[in-house]
PDB file of C-alpha atoms in Angstrom:
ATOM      1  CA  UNK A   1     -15.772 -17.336  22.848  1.00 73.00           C
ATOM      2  CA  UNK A   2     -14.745 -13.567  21.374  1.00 81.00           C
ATOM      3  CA  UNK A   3     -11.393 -13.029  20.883  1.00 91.00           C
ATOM      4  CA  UNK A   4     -10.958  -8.940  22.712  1.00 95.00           C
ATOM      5  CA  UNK A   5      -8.262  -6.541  23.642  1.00 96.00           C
ATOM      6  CA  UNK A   6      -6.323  -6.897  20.283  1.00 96.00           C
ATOM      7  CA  UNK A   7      -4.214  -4.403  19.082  1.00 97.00           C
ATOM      8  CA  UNK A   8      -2.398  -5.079  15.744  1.00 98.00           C
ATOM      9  CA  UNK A   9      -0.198  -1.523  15.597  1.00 98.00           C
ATOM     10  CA  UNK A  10       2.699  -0.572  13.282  1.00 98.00           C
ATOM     11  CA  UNK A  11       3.391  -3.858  11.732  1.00 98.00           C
ATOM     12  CA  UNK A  12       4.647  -4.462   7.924  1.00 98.00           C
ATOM     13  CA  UNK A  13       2.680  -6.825   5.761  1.00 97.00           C
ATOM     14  CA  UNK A  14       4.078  -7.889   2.733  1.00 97.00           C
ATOM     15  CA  UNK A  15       3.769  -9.958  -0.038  1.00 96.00           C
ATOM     16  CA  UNK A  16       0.804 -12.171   1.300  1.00 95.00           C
ATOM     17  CA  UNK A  17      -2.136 -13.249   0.117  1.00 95.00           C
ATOM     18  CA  UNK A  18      -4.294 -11.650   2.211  1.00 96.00           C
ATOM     19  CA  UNK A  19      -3.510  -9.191   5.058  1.00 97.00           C
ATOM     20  CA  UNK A  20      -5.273  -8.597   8.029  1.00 97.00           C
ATOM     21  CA  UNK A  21      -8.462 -10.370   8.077  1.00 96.00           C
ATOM     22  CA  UNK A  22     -11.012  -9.651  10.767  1.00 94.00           C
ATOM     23  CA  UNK A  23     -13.872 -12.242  11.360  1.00 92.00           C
ATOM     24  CA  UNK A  24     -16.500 -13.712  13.902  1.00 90.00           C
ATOM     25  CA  UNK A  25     -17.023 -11.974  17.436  1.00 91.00           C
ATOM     26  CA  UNK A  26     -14.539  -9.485  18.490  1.00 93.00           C
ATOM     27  CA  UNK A  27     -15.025  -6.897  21.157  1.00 95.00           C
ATOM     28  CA  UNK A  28     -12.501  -3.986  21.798  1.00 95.00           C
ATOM     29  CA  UNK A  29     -10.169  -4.485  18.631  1.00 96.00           C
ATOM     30  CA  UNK A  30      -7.980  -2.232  17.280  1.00 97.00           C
ATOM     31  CA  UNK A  31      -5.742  -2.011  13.799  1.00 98.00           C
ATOM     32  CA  UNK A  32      -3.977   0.877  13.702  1.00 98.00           C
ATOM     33  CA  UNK A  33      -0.533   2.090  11.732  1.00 98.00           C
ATOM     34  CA  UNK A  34       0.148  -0.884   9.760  1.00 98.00           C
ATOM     35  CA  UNK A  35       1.966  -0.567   6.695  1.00 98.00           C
ATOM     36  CA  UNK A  36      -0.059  -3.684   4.120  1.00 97.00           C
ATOM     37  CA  UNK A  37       2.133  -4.076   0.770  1.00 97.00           C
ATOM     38  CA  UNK A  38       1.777  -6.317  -2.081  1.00 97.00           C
ATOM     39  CA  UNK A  39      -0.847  -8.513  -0.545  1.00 95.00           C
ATOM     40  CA  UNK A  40      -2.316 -10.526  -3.679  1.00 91.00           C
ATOM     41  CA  UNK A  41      -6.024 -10.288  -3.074  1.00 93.00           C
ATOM     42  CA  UNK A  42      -6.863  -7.692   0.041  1.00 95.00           C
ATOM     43  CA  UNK A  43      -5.330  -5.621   2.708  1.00 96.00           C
ATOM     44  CA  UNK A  44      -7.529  -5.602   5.165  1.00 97.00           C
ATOM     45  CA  UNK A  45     -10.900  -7.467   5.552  1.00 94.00           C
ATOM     46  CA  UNK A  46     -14.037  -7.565   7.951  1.00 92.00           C
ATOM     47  CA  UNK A  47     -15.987 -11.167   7.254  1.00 91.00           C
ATOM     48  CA  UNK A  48     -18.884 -12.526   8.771  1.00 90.00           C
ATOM     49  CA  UNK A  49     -18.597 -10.672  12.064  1.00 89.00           C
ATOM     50  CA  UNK A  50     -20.995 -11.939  14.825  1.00 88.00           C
ATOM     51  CA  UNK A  51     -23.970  -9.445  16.007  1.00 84.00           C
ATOM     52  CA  UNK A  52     -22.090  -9.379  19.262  1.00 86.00           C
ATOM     53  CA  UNK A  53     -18.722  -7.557  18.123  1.00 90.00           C
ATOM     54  CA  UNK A  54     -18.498  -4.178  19.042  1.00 91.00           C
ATOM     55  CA  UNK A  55     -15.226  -1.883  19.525  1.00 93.00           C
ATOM     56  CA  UNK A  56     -13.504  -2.202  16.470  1.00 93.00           C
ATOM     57  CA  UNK A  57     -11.372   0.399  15.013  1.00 95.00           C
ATOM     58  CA  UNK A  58      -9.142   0.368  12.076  1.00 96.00           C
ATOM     59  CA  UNK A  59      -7.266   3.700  11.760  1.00 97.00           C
ATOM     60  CA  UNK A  60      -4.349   4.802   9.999  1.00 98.00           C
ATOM     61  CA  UNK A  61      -3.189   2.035   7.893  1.00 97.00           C
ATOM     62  CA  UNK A  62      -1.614   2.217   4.664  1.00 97.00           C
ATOM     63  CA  UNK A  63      -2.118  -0.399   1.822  1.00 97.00           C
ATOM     64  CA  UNK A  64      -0.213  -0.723  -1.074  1.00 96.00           C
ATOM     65  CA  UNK A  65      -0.471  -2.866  -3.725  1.00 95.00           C
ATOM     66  CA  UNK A  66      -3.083  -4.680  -3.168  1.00 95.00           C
ATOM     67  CA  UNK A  67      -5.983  -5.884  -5.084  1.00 94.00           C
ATOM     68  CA  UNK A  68      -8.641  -4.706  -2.449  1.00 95.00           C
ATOM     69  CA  UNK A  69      -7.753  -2.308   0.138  1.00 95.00           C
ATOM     70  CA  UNK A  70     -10.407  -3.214   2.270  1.00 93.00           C
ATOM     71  CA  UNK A  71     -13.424  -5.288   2.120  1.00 92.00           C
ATOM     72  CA  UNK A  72     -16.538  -6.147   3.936  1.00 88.00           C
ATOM     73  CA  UNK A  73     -16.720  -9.749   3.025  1.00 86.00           C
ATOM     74  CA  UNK A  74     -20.479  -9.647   4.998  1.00 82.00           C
ATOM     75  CA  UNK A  75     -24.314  -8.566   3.803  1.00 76.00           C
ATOM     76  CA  UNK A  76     -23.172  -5.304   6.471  1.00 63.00           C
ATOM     77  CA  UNK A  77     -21.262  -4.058   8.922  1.00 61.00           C
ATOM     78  CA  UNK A  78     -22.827  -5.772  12.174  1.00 67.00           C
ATOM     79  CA  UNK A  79     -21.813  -5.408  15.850  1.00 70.00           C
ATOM     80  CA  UNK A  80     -21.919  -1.640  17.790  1.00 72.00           C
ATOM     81  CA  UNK A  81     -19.089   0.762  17.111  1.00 78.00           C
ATOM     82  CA  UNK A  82     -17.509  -0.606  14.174  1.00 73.00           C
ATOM     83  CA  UNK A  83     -15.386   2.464  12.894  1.00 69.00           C
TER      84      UNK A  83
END
């Protein structure tokens, strides 16, 4: 079942492990304004996502501090209108 109509806006992340982590099949998702701050390993990640994802933004986030500021844990970016 795809987890849709998500939007994780204007949120402070701090001092995790790992920040906001995207994975499997999402439709309609958006990440937008969040502040990501001393996350050990990554601030924002896209894993494994399912060829039936589609409509995921991440916009305007800041990350600070972190190992990785964003990975694509994933042999590509799959789904339709991943931006």
């Amino acid at each position: 079942v795809p987890n849709s109509r998500v939007r994780v806006e204007n949120n402070l992340i701090e001092g995790c492990n790992d920040g906001i982590v995207l994975l499997g099949c999402l439709k309609q998702i958006q990440v937008v304004g969040n502040r990501l701050v001393n996350c050990g390993r990554l601030g924002l990640e896209l894993e494994n996502l399912l060829p039936g994802a589609e409509g995921i933004l991440i916009a305007n986030n800041t990350v600070f501090g972190c190992t990785e500021s964003l990975r694509v844990w994933d042999k590509g970016v799959r789904g339709k209108n991943v931006t």
